[in-house]
Short mmCIF file of C-alpha atoms in Angstrom, two decimals:
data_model
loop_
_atom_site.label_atom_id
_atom_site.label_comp_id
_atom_site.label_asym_id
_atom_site.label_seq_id
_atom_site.Cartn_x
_atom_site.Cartn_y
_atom_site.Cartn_z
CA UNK A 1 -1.57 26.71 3.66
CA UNK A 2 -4.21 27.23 0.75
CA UNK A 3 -7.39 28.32 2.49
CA UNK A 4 -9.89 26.19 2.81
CA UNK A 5 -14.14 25.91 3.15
CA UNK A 6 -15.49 25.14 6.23
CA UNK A 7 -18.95 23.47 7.03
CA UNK A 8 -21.59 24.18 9.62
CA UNK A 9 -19.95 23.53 12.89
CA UNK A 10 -20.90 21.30 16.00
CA UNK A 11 -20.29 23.06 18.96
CA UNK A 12 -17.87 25.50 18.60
CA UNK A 13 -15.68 23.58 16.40
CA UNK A 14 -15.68 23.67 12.31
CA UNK A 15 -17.02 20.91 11.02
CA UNK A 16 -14.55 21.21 8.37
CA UNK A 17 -11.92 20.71 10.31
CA UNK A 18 -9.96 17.56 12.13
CA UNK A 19 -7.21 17.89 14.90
CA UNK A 20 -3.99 15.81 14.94
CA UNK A 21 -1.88 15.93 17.14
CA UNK A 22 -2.21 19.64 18.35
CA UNK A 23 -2.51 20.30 14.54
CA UNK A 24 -5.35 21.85 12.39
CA UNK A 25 -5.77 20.22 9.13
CA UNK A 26 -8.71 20.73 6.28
CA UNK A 27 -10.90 17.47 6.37
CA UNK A 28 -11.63 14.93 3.28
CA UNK A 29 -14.28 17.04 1.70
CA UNK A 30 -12.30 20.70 2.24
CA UNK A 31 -9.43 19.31 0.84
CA UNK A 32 -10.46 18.47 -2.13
CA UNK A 33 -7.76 18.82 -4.71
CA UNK A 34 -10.14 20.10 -7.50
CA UNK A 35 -10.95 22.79 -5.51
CA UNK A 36 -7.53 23.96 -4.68
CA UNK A 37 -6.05 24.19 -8.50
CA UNK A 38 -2.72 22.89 -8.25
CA UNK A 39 -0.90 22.32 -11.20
CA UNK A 40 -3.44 23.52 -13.28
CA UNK A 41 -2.32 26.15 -16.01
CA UNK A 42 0.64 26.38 -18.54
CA UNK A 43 2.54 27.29 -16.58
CA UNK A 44 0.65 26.70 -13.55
CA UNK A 45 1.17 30.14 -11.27
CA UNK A 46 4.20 29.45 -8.53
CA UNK A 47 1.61 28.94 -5.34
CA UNK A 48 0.17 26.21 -7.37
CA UNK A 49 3.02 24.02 -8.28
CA UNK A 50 3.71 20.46 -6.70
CA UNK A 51 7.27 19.50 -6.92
CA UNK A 52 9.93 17.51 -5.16
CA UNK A 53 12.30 21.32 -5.61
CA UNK A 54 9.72 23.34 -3.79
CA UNK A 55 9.04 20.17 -1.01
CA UNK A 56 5.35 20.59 -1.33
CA UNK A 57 5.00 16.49 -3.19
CA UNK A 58 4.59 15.61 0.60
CA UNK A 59 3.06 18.46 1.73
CA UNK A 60 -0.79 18.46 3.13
CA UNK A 61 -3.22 19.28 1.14
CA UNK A 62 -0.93 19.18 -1.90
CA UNK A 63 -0.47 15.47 -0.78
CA UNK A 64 -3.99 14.77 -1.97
CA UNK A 65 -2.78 15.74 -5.58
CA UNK A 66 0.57 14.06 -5.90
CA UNK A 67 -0.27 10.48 -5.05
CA UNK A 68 -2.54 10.57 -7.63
CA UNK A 69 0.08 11.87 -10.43
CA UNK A 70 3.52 10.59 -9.27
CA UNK A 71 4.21 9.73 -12.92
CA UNK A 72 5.08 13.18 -13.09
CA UNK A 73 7.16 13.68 -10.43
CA UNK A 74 9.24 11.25 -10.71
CA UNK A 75 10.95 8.54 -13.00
CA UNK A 76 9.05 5.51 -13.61
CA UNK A 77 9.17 2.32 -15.63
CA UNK A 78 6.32 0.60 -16.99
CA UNK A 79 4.39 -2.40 -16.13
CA UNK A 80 2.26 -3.35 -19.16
CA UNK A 81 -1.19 -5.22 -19.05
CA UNK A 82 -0.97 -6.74 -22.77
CA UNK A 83 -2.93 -6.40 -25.67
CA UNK A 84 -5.73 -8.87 -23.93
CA UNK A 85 -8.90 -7.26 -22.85
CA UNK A 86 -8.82 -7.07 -19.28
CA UNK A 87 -10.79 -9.55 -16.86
CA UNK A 88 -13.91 -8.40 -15.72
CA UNK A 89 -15.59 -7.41 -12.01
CA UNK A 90 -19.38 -8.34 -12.03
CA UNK A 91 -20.89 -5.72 -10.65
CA UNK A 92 -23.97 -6.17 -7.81
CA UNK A 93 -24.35 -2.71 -5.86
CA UNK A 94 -24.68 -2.52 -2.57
CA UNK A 95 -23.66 1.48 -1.96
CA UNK A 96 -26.86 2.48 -0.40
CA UNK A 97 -26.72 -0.53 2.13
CA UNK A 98 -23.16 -0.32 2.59
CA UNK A 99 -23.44 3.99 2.56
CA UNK A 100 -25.88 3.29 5.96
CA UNK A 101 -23.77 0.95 7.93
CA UNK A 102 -23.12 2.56 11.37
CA UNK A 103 -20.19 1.28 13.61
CA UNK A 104 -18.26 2.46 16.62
CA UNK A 105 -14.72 3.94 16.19
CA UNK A 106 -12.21 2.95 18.41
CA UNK A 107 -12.85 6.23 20.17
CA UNK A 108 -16.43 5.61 21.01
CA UNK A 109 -18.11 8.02 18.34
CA UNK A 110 -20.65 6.53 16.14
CA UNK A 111 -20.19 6.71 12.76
CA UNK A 112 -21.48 6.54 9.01
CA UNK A 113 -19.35 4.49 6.25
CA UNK A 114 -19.84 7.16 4.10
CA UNK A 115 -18.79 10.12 6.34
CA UNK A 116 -16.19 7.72 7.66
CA UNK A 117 -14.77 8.04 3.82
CA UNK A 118 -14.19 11.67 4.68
CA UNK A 119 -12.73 11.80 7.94
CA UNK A 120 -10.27 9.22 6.86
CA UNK A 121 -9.17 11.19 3.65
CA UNK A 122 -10.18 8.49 1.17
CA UNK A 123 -9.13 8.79 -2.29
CA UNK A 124 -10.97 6.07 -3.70
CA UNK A 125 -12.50 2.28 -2.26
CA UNK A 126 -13.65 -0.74 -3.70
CA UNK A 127 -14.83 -3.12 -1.99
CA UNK A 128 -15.01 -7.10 -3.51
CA UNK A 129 -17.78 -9.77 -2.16
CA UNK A 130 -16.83 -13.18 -3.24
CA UNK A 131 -16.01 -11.96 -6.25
CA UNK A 132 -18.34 -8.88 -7.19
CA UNK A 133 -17.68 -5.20 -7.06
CA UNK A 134 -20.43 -4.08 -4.12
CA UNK A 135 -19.25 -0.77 -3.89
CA UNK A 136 -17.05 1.92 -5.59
CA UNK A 137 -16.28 5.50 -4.77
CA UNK A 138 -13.52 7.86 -6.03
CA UNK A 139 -12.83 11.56 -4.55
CA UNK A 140 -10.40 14.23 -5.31
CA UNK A 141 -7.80 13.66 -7.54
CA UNK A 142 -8.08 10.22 -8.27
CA UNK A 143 -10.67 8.57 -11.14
CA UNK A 144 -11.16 5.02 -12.10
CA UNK A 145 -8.24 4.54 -14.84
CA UNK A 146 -6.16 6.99 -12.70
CA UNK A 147 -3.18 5.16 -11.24
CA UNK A 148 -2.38 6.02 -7.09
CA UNK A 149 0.98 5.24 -5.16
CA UNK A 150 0.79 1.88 -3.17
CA UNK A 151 3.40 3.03 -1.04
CA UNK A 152 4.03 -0.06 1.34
CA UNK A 153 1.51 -1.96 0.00
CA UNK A 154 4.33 -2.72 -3.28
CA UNK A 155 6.06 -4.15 -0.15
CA UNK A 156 2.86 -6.78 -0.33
CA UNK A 157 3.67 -7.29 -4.30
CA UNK A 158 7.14 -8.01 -3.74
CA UNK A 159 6.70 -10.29 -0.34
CA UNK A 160 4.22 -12.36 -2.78
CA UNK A 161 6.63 -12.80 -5.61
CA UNK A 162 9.55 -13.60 -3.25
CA UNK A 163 7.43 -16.57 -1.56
CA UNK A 164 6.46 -17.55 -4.89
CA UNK A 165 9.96 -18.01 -6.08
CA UNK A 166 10.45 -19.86 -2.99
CA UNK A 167 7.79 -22.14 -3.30
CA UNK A 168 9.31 -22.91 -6.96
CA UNK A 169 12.78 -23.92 -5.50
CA UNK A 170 14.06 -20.92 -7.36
CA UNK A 171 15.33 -18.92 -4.33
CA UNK A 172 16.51 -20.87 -0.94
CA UNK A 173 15.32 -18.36 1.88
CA UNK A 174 17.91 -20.33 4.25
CA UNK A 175 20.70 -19.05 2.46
CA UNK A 176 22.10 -15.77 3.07
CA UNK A 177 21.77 -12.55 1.35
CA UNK A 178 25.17 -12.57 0.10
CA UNK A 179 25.24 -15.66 -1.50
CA UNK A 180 22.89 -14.07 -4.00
CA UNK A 181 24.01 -11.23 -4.19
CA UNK A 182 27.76 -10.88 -3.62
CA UNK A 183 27.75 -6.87 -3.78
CA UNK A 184 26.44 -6.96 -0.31
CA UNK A 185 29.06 -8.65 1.24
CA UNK A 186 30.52 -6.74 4.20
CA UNK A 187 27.44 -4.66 4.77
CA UNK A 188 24.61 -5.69 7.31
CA UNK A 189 22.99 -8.08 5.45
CA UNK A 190 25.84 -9.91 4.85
CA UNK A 191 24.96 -13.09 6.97
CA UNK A 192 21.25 -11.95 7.19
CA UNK A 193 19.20 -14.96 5.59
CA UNK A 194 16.66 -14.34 2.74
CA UNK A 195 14.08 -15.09 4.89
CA UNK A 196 14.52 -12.57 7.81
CA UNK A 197 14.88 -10.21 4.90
CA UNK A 198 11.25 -11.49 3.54
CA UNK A 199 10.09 -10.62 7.80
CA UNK A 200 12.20 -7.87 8.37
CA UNK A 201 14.34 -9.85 11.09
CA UNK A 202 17.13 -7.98 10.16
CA UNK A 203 19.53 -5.66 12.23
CA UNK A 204 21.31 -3.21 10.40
CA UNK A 205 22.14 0.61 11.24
CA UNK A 206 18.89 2.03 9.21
CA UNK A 207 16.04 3.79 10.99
CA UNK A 208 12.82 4.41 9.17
CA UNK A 209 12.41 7.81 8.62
CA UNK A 210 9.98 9.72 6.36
CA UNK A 211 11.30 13.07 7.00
CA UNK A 212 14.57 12.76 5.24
CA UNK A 213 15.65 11.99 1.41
CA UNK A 214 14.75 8.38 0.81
CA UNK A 215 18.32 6.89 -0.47
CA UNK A 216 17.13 3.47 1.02
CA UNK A 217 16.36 1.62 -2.79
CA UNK A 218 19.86 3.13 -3.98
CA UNK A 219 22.81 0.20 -4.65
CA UNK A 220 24.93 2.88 -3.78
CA UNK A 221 23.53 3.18 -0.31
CA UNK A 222 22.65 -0.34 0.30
CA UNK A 223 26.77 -1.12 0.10
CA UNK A 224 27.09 1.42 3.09
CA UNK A 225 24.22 -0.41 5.40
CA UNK A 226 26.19 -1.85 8.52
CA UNK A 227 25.00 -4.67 10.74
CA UNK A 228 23.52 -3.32 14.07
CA UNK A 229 23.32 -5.68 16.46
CA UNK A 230 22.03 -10.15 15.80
CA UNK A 231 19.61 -10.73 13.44
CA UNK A 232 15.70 -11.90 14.17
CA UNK A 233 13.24 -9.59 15.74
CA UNK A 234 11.29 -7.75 13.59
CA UNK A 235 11.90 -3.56 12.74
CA UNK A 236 9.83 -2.12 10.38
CA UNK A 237 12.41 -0.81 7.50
CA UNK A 238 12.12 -0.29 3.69
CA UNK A 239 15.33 -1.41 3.18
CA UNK A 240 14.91 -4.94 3.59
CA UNK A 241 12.46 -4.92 1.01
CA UNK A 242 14.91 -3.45 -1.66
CA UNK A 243 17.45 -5.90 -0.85
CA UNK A 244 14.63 -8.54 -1.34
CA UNK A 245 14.07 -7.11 -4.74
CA UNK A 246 17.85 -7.10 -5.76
CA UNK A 247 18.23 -10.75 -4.76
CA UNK A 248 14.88 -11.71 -7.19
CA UNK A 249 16.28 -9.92 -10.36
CA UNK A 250 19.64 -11.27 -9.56
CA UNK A 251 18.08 -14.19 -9.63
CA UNK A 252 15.64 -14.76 -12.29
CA UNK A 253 17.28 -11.97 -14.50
CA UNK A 254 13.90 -10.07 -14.74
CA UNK A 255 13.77 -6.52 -13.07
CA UNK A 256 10.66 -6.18 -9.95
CA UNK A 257 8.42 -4.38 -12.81
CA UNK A 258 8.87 -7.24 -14.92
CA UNK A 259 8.03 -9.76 -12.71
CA UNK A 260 4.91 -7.75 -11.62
CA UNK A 261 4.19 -7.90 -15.09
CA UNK A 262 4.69 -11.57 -16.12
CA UNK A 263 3.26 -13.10 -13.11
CA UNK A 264 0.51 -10.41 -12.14
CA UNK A 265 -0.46 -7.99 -14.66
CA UNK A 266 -0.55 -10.03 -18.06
CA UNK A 267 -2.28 -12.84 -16.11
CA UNK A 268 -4.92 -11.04 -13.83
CA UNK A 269 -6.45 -8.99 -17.02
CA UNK A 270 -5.52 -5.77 -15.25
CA UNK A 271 -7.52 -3.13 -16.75
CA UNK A 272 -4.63 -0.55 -16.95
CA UNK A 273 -0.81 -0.06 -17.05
CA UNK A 274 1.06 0.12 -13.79
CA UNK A 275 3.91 1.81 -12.99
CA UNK A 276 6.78 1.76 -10.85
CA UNK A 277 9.08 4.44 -9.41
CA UNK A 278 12.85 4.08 -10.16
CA UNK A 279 16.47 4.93 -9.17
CA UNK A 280 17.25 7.50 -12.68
CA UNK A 281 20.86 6.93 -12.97
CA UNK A 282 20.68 3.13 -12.43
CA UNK A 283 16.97 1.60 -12.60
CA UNK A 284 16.85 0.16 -9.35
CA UNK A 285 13.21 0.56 -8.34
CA UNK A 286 11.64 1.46 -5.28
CA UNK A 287 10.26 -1.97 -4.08
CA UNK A 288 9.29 -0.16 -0.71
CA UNK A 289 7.22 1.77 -1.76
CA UNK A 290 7.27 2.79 -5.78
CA UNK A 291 4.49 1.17 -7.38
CA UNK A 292 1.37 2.86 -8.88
CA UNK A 293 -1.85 0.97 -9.70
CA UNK A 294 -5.71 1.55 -10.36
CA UNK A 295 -7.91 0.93 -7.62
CA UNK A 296 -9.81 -1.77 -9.92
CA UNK A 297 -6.10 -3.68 -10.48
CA UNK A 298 -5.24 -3.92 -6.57
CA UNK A 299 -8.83 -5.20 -6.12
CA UNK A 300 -7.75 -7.99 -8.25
CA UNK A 301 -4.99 -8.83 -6.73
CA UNK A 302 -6.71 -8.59 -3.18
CA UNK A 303 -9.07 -11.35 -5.14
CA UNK A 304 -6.62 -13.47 -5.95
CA UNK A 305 -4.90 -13.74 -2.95
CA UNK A 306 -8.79 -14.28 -1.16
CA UNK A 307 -8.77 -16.92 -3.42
CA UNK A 308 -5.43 -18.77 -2.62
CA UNK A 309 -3.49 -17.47 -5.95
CA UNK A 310 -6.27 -18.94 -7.96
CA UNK A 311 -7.80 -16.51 -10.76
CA UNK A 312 -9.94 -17.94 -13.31
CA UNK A 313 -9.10 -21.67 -12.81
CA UNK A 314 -5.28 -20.71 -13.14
CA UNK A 315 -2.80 -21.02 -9.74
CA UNK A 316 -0.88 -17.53 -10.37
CA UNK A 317 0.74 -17.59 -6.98
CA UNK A 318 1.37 -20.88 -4.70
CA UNK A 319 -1.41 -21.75 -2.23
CA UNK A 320 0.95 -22.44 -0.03
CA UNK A 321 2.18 -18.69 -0.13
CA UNK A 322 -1.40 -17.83 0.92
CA UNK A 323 -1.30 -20.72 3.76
CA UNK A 324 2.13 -19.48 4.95
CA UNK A 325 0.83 -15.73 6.02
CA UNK A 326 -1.63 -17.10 8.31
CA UNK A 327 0.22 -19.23 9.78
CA UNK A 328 -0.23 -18.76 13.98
CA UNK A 329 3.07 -20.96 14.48
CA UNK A 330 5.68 -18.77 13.04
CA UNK A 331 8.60 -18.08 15.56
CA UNK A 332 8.70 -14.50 15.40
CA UNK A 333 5.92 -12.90 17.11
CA UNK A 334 6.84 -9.12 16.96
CA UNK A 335 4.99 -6.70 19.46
CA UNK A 336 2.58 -4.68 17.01
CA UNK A 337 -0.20 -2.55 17.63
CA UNK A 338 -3.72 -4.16 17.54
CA UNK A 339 -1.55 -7.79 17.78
CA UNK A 340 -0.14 -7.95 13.66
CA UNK A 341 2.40 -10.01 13.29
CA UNK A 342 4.44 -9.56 9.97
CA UNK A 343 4.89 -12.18 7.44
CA UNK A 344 6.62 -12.11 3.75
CA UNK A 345 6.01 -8.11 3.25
CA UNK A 346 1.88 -8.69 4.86
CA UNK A 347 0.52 -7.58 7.79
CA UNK A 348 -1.76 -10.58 9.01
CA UNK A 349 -4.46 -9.32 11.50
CA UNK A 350 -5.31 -12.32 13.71
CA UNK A 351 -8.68 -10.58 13.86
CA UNK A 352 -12.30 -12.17 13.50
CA UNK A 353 -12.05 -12.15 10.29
CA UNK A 354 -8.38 -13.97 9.58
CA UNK A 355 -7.18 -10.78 7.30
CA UNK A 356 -4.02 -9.93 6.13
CA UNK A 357 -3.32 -6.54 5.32
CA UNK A 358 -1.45 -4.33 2.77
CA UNK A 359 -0.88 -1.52 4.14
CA UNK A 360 1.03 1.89 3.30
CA UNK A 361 1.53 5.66 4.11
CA UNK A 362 -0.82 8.50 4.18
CA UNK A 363 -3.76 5.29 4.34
CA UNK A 364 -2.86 2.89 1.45
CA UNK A 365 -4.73 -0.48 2.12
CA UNK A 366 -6.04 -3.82 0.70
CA UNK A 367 -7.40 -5.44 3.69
CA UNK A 368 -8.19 -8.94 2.43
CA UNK A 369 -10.98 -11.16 5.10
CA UNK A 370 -11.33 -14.66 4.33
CA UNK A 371 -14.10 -14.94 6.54
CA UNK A 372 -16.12 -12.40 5.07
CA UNK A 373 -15.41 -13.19 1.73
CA UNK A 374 -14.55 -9.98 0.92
CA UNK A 375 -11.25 -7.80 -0.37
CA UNK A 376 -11.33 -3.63 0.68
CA UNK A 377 -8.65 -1.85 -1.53
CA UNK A 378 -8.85 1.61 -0.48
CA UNK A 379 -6.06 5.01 -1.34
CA UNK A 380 -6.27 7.65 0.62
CA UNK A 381 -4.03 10.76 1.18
CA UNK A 382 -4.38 11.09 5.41
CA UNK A 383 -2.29 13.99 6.58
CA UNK A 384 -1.20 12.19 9.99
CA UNK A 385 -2.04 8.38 9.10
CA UNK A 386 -0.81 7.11 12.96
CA UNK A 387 -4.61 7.87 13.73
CA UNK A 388 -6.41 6.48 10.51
CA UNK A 389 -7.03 2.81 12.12
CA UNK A 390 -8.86 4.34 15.04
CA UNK A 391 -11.83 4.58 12.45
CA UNK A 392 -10.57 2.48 9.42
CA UNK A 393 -10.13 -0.80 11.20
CA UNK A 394 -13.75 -0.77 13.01
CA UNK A 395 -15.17 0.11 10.13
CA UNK A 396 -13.61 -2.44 8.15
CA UNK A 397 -14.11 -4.87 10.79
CA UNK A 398 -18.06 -3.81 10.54
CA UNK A 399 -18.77 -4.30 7.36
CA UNK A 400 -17.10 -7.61 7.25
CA UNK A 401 -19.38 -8.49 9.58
CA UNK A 402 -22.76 -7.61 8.19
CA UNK A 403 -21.50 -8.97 4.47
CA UNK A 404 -20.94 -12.77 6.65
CA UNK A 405 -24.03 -12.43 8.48
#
């Protein structure tokens, strides 16, 4: 590893450093990318390149370049945001009130927002109240028109648009996956309904695992998936969500980008382009975990799902769809940390503040809090992101609170 800066110490550890897990690891402000060089240079020397060949893309700190610039790592197709000019955020700062607020981690240490942002690895944070942009911050890599990977949260994106296509009697999620999609007969999903694909109620012989070659958005590979055991209690697992994506486009004839882009982008007045990671030899996207997006554009669409799938007197997504994720009464209750349950591709909180949650690797969130009024989309690059909620949810949680007081 690069080295790095350290800051005046506390005791007799460096301040600049955090401890995971028996492991050592730069914090948010000494690993900032700018400082570290990579890719810079034509060519850029060998210690500085980022590439899938030299398996530094998921590397730490290199991490907290590549999410910011996966465009050039890997195959993408576009999602446009039209010739339109794009909607716009009133703005009513807050940053200095917001910078202040103090809250208790989950560990018992007091802490600042601001220096919270650090110790979390935040790339960049907006946060919405009813409506207005109250704060803003970017670090590192990433810059306002500068697209970051979702990861899971495009899991959120596609959960949306299935439910949508529900609500509009275009797909049944009672019927199985096979009826729409006949290539997948014989494999696990074969008698798997739409629906416990949309939950991830599915049983089939694929474990989750972030340390091997992702093949899990490949049609190749989804033929080969066997059922594991009866279907309906919830497993976390990326495949279900490419299925869910094959079944749309098979359905509506429109690939997953261009269904972000006809029912999302052109609508919302997204300020830039997204784009979406793809399959090279066939297209197939990765659903899971593929697309790329300002921080400004997944605000909006944390707004508009605040707002019941109403954006500027237009319904873009069912209420209903909204209605559905909160729903207390679903018959699935899976055994999550912190008591989620799971519901069309969302995390939904049951906390005091009724939010549902995007949520993705390496800290990727848009924590949306009815009860607040107010939408936190927030990319960060966390080099072991099992521990990020120990700070990220009570500070979340906190400054819902003082925006409702």
């Amino acid at each position: 590893m690069t080295e790095f800066k350290q800051r005046q110490t506390v005791g007799n550890a460096p301040e600049g450093v955090l401890e995971f897990d028996g492991h050592h690891y730069p914090d948010g402000r000494a690993s900032d990318p700018r400082e570290f060089g990579w890719m810079r240079g034509a060519p850029p020397p060998a210690d500085k390149r980022v590439t899938f060949e030299n398996e530094t893309v998921w590397a730490f700190p290199q991490l907290r370049w590549s999410l910011s610039h996966m465009r050039e790592l890997r195959p993408t197709v576009q999602v446009w945001r039209g010739r339109g000019g794009s909607s716009q955020l009133e703005v009513s700062n807050r940053s200095t009130e917001v910078d202040a607020l103090t809250f208790v981690d989950m560990d018992g240490r007091s802490n600042r927002f601001d220096e919270a942002l650090f110790d979390t690895y935040t790339d960049g944070i907006l946060v919405l109240h009813r409506g207005r942009v109250i704060y803003e911050r970017y670090f590192g890599a990433l810059e306002p028109h500068v697209q970051h990977s979702c990861q899971s949260i495009t899991k959120s994106y596609a959960g949306t648009l299935a439910a949508a296509l529900v609500h509009e009697g275009i797909l049944d999620d009672r019927k199985t996956i096979s009826q729409f999609v006949p290539e997948l007969r014989g494999t696990g999903w074969e008698d798997a309904t739409l629906r416990q694909v949309m939950d991830m109620q599915t049983n089939v012989a694929f474990t989750e695992d972030y340390t091997v070659v992702d093949k899990s958005y490949r049609y190749e590979y989804l033929r080969t998936v066997r059922k594991d055991g009866v279907h309906g209690k919830f497993v976390y697992k990326g495949v279900d969500t490419n299925v869910m994506a094959w079944v749309m486009s098979r359905a509506t004839g429109r690939s997953f980008a261009q269904l972000l882009q006809e029912r999302l982008w052109l609508p919302l007045g997204c300020e830039e382009d997204a784009y979406v990671e793809i399959d090279p030899g066939n297209g197939m996207p990765r659903a899971h975990s593929g697309l790329n997006v300002t921080l400004r554009d997944l605000a909006r669409f944390g707004e508009l799902m605040r707002c019941e799938g109403c954006w500027n007197g237009k319904q873009l997504v069912p209420a209903s769809v909204v209605y559905d994720l909160q729903d207390l009464d679903h018959p699935a209750k899976p055994d999550l940390p912190f008591g989620y349950t799971y519901r069309s591709q969302w995390w939904v909180s049951h906390d005091e503040l009724d939010a549902i949650e995007g949520r993705g690797l390496y800290g990727q969130n848009l924590y949306i809090a009815p009860k607040a009024e107010m939408v936190i989309a927030r990319f960060g690059s966390h080099p072991a992101c099992s521990h990020i909620d120990r700070i990220r949810r009570p500070q979340m949680q906190a400054l819902g609170r003082m925006l409702r007081a």
